mmCIF file of C-alpha atoms and ligand atoms in Angstrom:
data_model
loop_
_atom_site.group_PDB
_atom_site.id
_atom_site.type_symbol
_atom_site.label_atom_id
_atom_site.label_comp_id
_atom_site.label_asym_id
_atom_site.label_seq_id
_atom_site.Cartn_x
_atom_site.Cartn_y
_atom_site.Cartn_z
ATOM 1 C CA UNK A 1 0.000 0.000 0.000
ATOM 2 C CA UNK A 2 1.858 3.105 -1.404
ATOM 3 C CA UNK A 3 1.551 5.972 1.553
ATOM 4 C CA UNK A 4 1.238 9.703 0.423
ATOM 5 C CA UNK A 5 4.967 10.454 1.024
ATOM 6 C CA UNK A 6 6.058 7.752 -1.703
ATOM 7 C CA UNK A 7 3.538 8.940 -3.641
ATOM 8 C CA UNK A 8 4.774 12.956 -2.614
ATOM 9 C CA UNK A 9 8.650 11.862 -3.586
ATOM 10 C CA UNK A 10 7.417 10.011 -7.307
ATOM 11 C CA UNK A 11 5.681 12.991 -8.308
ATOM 12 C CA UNK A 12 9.314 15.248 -6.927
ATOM 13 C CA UNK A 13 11.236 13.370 -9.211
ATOM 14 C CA UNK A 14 9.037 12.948 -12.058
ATOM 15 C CA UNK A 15 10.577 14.554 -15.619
ATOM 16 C CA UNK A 16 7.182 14.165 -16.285
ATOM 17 C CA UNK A 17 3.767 14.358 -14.703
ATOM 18 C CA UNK A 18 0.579 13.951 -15.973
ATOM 19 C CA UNK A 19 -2.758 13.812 -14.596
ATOM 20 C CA UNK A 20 -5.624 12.346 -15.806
ATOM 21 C CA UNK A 21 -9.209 13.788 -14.396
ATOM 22 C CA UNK A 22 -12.904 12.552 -14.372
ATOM 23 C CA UNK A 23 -16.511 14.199 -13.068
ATOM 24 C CA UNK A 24 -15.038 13.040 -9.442
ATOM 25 C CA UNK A 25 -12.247 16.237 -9.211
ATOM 26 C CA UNK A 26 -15.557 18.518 -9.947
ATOM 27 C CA UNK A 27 -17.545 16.374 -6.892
ATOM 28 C CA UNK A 28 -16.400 18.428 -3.983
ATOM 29 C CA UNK A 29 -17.500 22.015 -6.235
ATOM 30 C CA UNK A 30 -20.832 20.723 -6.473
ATOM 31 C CA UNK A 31 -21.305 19.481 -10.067
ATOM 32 C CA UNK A 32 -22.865 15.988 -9.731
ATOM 33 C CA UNK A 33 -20.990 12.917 -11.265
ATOM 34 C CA UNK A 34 -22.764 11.039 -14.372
ATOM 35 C CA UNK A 35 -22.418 7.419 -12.451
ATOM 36 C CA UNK A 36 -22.682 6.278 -8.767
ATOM 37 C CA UNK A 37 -25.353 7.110 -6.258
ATOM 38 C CA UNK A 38 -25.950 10.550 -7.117
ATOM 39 C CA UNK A 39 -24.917 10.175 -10.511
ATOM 40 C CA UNK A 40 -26.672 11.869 -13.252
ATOM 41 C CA UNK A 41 -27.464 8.539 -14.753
ATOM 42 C CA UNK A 42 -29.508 8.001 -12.073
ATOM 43 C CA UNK A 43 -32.215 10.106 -13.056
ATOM 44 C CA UNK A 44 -31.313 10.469 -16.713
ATOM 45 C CA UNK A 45 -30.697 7.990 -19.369
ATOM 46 C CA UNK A 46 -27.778 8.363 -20.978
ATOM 47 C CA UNK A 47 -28.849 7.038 -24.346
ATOM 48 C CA UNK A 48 -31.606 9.439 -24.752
ATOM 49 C CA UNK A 49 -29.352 12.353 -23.486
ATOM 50 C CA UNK A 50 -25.869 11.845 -24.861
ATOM 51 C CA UNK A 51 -25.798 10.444 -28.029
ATOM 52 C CA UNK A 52 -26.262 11.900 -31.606
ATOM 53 C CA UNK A 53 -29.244 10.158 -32.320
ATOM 54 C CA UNK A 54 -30.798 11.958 -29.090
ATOM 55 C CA UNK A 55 -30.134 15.188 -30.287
ATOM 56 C CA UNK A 56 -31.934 14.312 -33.465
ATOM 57 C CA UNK A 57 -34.511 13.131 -32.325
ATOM 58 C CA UNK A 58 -35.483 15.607 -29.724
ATOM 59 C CA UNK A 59 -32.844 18.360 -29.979
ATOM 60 C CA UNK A 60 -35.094 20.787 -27.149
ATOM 61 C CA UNK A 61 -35.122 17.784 -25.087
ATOM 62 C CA UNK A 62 -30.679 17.379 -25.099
ATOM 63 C CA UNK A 63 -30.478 20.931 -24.821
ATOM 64 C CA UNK A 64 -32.838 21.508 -21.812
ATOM 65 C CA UNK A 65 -30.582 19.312 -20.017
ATOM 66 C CA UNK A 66 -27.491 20.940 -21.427
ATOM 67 C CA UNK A 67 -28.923 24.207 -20.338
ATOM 68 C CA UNK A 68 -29.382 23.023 -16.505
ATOM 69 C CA UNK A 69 -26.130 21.747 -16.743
ATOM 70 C CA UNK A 70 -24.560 25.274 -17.520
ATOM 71 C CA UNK A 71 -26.550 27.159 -15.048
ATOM 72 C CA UNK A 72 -25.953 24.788 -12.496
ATOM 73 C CA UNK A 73 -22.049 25.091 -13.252
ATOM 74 C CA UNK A 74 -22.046 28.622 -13.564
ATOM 75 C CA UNK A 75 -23.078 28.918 -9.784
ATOM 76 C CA UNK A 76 -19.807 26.890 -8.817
ATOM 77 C CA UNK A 77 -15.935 27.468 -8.310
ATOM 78 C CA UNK A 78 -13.046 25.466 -8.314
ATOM 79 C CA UNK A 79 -12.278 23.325 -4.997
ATOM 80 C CA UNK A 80 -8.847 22.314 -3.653
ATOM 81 C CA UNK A 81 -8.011 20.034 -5.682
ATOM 82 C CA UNK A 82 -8.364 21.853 -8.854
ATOM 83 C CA UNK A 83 -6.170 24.417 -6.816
ATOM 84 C CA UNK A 84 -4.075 21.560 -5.817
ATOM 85 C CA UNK A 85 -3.553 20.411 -9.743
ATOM 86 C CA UNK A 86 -2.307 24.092 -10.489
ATOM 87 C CA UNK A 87 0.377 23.842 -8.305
ATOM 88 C CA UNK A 88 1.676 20.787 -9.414
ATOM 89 C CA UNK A 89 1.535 22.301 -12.865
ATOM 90 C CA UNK A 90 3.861 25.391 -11.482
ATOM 91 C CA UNK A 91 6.129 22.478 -9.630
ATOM 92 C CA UNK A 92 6.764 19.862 -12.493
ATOM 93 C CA UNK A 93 9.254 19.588 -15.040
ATOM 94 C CA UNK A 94 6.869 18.768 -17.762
ATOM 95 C CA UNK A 95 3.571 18.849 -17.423
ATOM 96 C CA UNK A 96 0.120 17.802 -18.747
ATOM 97 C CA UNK A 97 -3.482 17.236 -17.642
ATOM 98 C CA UNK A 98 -6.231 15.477 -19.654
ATOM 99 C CA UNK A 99 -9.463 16.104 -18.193
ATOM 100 C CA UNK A 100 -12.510 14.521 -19.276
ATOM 101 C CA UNK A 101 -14.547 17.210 -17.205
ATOM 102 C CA UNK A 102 -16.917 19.614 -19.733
ATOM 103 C CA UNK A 103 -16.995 22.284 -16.877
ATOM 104 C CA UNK A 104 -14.040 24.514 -17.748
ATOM 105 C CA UNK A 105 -13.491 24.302 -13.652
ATOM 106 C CA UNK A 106 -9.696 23.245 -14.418
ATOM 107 C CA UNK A 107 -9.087 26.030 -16.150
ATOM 108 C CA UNK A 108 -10.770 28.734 -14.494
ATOM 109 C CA UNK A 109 -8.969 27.700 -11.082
ATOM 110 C CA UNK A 110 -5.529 28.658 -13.362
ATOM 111 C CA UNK A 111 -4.023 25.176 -15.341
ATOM 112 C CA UNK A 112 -2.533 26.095 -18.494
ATOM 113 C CA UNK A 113 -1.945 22.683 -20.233
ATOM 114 C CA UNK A 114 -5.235 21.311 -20.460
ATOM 115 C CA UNK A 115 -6.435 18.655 -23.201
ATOM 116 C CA UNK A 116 -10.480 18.357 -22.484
ATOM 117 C CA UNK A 117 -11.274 14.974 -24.154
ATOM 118 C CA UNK A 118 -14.651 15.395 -24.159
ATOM 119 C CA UNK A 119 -15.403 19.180 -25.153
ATOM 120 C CA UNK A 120 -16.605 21.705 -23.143
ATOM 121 C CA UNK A 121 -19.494 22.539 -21.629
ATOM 122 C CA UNK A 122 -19.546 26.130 -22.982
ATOM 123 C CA UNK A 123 -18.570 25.623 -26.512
ATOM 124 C CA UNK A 124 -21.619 25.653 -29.180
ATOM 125 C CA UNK A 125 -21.089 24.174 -32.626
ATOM 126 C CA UNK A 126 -23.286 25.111 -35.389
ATOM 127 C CA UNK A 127 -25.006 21.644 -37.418
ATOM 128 C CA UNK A 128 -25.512 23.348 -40.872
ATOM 129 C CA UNK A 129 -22.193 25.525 -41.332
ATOM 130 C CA UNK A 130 -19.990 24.011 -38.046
ATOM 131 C CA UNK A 131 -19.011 27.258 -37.009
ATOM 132 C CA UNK A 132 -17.615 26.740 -33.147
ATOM 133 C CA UNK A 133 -17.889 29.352 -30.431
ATOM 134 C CA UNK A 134 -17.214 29.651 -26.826
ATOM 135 C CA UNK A 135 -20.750 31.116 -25.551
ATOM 136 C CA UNK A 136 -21.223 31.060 -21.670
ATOM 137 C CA UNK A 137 -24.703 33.179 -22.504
ATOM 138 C CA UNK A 138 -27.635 31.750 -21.086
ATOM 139 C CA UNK A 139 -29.696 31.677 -24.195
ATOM 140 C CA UNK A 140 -33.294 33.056 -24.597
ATOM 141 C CA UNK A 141 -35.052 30.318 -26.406
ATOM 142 C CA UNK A 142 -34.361 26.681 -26.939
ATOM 143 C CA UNK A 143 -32.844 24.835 -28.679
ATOM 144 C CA UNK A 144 -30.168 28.244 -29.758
ATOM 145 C CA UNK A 145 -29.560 28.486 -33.187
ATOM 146 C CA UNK A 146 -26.546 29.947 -35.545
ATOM 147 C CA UNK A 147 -26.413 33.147 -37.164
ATOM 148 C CA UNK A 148 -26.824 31.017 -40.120
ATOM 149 C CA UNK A 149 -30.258 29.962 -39.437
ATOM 150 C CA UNK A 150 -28.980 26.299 -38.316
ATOM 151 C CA UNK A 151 -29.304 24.473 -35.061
ATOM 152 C CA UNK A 152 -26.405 24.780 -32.195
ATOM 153 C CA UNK A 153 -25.106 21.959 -30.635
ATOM 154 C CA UNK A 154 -22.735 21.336 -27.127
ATOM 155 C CA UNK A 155 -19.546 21.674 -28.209
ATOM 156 C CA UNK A 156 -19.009 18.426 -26.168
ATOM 157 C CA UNK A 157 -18.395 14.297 -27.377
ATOM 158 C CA UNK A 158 -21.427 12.573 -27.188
ATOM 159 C CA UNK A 159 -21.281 8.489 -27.182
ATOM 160 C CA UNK A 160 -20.767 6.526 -30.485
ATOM 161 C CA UNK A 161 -19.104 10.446 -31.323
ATOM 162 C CA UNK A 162 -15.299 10.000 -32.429
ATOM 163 C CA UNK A 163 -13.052 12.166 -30.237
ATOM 164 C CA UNK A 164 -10.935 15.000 -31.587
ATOM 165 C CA UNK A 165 -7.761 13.334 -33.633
ATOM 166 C CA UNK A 166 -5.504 16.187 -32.362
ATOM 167 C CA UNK A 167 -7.070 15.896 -29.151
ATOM 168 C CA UNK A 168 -6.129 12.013 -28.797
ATOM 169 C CA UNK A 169 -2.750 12.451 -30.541
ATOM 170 C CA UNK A 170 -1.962 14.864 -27.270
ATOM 171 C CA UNK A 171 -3.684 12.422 -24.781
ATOM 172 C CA UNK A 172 -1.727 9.661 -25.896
ATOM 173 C CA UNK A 173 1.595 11.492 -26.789
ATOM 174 C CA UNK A 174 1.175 12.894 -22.781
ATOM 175 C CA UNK A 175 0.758 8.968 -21.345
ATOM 176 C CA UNK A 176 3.272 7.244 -23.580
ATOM 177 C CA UNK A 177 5.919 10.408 -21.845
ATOM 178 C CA UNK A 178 4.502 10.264 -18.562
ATOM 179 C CA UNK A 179 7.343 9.169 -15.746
ATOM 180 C CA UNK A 180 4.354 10.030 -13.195
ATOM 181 C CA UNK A 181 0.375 9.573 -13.987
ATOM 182 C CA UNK A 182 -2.198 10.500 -11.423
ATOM 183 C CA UNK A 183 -5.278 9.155 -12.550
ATOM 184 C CA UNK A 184 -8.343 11.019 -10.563
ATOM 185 C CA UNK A 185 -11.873 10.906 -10.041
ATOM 186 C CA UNK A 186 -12.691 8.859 -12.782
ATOM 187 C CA UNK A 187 -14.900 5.454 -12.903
ATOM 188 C CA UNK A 188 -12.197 4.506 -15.880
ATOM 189 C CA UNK A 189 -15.018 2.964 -17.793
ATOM 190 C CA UNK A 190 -15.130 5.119 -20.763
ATOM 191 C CA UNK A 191 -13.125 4.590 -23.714
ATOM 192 C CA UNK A 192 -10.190 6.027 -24.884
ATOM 193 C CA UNK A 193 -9.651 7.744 -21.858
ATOM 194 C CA UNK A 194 -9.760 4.874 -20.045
ATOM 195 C CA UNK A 195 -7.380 3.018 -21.327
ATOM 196 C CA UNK A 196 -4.301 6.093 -20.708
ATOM 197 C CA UNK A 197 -3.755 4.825 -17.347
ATOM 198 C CA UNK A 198 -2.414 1.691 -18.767
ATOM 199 C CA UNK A 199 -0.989 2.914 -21.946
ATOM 200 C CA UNK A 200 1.403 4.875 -19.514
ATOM 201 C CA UNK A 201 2.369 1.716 -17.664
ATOM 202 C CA UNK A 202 3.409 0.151 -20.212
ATOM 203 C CA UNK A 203 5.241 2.350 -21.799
ATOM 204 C CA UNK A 204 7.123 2.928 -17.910
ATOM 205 C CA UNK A 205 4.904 5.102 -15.899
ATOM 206 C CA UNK A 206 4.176 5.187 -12.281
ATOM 207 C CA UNK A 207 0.653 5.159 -12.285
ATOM 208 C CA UNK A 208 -1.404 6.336 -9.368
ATOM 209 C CA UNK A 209 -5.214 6.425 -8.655
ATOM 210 C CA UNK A 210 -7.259 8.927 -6.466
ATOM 211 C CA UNK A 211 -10.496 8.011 -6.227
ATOM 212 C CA UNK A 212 -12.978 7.522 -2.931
ATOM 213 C CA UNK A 213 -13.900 3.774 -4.493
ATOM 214 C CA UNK A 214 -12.199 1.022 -6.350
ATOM 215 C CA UNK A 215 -12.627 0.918 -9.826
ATOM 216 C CA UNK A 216 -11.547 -0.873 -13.223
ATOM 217 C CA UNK A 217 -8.208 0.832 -13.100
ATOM 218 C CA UNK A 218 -6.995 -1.101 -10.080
ATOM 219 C CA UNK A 219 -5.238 -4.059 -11.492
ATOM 220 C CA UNK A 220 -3.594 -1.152 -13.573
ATOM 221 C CA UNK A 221 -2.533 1.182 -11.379
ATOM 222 C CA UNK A 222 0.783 1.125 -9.247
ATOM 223 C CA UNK A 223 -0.399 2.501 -6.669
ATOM 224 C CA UNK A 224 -4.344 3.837 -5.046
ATOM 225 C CA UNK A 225 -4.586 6.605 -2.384
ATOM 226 C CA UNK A 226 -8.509 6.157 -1.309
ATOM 227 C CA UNK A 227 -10.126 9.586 -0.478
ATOM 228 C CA UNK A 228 -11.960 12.311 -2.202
ATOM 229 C CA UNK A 229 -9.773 14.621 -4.345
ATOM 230 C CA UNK A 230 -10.281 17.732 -2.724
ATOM 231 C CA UNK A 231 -8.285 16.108 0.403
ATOM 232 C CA UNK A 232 -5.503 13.910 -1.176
ATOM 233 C CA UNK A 233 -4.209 16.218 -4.357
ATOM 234 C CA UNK A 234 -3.657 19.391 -1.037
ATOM 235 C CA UNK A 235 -1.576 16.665 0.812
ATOM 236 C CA UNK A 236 0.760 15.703 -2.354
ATOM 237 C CA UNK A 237 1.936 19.175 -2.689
HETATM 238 C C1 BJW B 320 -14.392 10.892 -6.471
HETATM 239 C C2 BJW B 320 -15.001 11.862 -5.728
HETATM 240 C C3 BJW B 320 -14.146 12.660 -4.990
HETATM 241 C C4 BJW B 320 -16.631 10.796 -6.801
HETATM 242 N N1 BJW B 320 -12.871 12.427 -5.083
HETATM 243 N N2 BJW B 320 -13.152 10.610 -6.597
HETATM 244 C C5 BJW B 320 -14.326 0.118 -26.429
HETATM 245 C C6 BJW B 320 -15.009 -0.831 -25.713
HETATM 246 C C7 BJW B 320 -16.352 -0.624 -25.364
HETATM 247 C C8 BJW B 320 -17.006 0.538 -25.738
HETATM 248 C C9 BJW B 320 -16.320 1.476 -26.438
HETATM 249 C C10 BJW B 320 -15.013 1.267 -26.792
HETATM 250 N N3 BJW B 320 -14.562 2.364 -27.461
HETATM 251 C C11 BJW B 320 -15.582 3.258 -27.535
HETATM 252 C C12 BJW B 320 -16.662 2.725 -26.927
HETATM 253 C C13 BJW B 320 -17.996 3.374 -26.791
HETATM 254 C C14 BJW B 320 -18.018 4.435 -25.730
HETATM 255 C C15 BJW B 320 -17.683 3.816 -24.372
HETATM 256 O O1 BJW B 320 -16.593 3.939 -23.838
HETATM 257 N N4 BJW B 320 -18.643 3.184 -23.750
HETATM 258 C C16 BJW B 320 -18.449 2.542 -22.446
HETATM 259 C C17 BJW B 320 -19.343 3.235 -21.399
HETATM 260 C C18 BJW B 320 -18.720 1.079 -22.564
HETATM 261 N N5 BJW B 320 -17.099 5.520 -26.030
HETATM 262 C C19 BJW B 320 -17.404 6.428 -26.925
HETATM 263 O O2 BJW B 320 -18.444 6.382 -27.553
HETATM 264 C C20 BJW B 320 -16.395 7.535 -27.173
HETATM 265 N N6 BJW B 320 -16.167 7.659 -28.566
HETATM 266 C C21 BJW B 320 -15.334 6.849 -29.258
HETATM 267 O O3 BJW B 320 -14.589 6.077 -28.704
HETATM 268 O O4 BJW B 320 -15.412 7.000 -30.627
HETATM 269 C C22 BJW B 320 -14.932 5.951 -31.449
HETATM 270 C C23 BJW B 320 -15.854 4.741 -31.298
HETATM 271 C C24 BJW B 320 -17.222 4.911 -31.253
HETATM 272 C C25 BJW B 320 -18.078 3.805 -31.062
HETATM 273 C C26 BJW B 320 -17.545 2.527 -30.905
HETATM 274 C C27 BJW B 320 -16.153 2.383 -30.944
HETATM 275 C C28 BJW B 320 -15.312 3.493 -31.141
HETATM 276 C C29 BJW B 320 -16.958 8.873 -26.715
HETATM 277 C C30 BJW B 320 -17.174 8.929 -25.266
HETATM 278 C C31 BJW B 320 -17.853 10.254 -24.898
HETATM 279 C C32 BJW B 320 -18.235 10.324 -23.441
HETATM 280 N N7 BJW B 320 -19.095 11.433 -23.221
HETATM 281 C C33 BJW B 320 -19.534 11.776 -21.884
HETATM 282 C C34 BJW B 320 -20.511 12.964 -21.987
HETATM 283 C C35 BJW B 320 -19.734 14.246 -22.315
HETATM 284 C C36 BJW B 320 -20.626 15.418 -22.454
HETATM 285 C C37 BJW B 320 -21.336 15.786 -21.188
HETATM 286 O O5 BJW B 320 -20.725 15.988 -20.127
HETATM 287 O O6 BJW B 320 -22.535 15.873 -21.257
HETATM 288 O O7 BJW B 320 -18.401 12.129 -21.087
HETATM 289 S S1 BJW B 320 -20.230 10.412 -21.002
HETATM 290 C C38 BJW B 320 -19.574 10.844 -19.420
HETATM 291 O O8 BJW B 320 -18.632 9.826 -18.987
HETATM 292 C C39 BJW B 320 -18.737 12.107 -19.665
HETATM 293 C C40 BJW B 320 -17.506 11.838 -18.825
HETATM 294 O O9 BJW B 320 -16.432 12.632 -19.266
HETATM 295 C C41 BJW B 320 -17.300 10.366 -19.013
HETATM 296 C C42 BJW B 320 -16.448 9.707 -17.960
HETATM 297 O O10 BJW B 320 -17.048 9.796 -16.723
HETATM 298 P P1 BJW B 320 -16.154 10.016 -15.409
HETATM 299 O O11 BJW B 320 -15.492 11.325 -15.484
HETATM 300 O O12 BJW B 320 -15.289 8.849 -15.200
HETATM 301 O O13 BJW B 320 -17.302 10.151 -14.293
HETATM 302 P P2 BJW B 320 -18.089 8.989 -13.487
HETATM 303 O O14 BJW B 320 -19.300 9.603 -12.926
HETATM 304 O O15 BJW B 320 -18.248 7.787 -14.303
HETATM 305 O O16 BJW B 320 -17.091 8.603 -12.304
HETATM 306 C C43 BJW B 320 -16.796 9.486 -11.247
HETATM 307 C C44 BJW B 320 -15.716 8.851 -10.402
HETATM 308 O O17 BJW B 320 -15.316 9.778 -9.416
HETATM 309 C C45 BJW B 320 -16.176 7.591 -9.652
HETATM 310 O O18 BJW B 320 -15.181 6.586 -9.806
HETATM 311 C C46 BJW B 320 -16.268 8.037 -8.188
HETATM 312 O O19 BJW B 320 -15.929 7.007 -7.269
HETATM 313 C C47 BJW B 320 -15.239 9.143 -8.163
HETATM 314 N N8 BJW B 320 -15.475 10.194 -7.177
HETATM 315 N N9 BJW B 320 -16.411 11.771 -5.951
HETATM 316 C C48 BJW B 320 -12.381 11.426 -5.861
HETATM 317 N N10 BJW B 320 -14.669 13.623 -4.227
HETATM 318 ZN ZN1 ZN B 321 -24.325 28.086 -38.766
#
């Protein structure tokens, strides 16, 4: 059982650390998870929510959900381990984080390398001429449409949706270099970013997960620290 001092003294002498981040970092700022008790899975389906064929099909129905979603994170801030992740940012040699969070939190609580996987929360993409824009607007009538006349959709990567190819080229370039991974707050059940923990193993990396249960990653991982983000990232520093 690695303690946090190994753990602390890893991440000192690391040429490079990365950190990987799931819906459980954003936990402790009040932006509910998508699996797990209070997960939002629990009261919405993920099929009819998440997935192009959803926004098809009901486009007002996606986007009043999306909408919630925004106001709800609007009203939050960033919580010590965010904070936490910033400083280890400022500390390390070479750096990256790979968050799979939509929320933006990681950024507005001061990280500079940040690959989101999956989008962002506050990013619109037109469906008729693909024009992308950061709006953080709460928007007078549903489902928003483009200048163009077409329907906006989240800027965000839906299931079945491929990710980003520059996106993944940076995700994977950061795990195949990592000396340290810290893999937080993440169920590790959704692919591709599930399977960076282990992609850094073995190409050498120290892998460690944070995470308040025990998930697929732990026959992966070198090491788990059990306890919720906001506590453990504050006692690595
Ligand atoms: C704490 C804590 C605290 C709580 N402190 N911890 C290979 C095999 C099988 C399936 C596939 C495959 N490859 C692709 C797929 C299909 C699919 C997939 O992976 N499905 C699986 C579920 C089976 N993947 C895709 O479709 C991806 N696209 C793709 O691969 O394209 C190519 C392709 C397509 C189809 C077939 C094959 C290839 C796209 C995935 C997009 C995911 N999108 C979402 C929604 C984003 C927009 C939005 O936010 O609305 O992304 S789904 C949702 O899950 C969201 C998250 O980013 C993502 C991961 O969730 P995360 O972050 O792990 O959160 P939770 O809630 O699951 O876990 C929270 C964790 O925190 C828990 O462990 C808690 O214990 C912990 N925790 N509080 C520390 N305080
Ligand atoms: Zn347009």
């Amino acid at each position: 059982m690695a303690t946090i001092d190994s753990v602390r003294e890893s991440i000192a002498g690391a040429d490079s650390l990365v950190v990987l981040t799931g819906a459980g970092v954003s936990a402790e700022s009040g932006v509910p998870t998508f699996r797990g008790t209070d997960g939002l899975w629990r009261k919405h389906n993920a099929t009819e929510l998440a997935t192009p064929e959803a926004f098809e099909k009901d486009p007002l129905l996606v986007w009043e959900w999306y909408a919630w979603r925004r106001d709800l994170i609007r009203g939050v801030s960033p919580n010590p381990g965010h904070h936490a992740i910033v400083e280890l940012e400022k500390r390390a040699k070479e750096f990256s984080l790979i968050t799979q969070n939509v929320d933006g939190l990681h950024s507005m609580a001061g990280s500079i390398n940040v690959v989101e996987m999956h989008g962002s929360i506050w990013k619109v993409r037109c469906t008729a001429c693909g024009v992308e824009s950061v709006d953080r607007e709460v928007f007078g009538e549903l489902p928003p449409r483009c200048a163009c006349g077409g329907l906006l959709r989240p800027g965000v990567v839906w299931f079945g949706e491929s990710l980003d190819a520059d996106v993944i080229g940076k995700a994977f370039g950061a795990a195949k270099g990592a000396s340290v991974m810290l893999v937080v707050g993440t169920s590790s059940v959704v692919q591709p970013a599930a399977s960076l923990g282990a992609v850094a193993r073995d190409a050498g990396a120290y892998v460690v997960e944070i995470n308040i249960e025990e998930t697929p990653m732990h026959g992966v991982a070198d090491a788990h620290l059990t306890g919720r983000a906001g506590e453990v990232l504050p006692a690595l520093l």
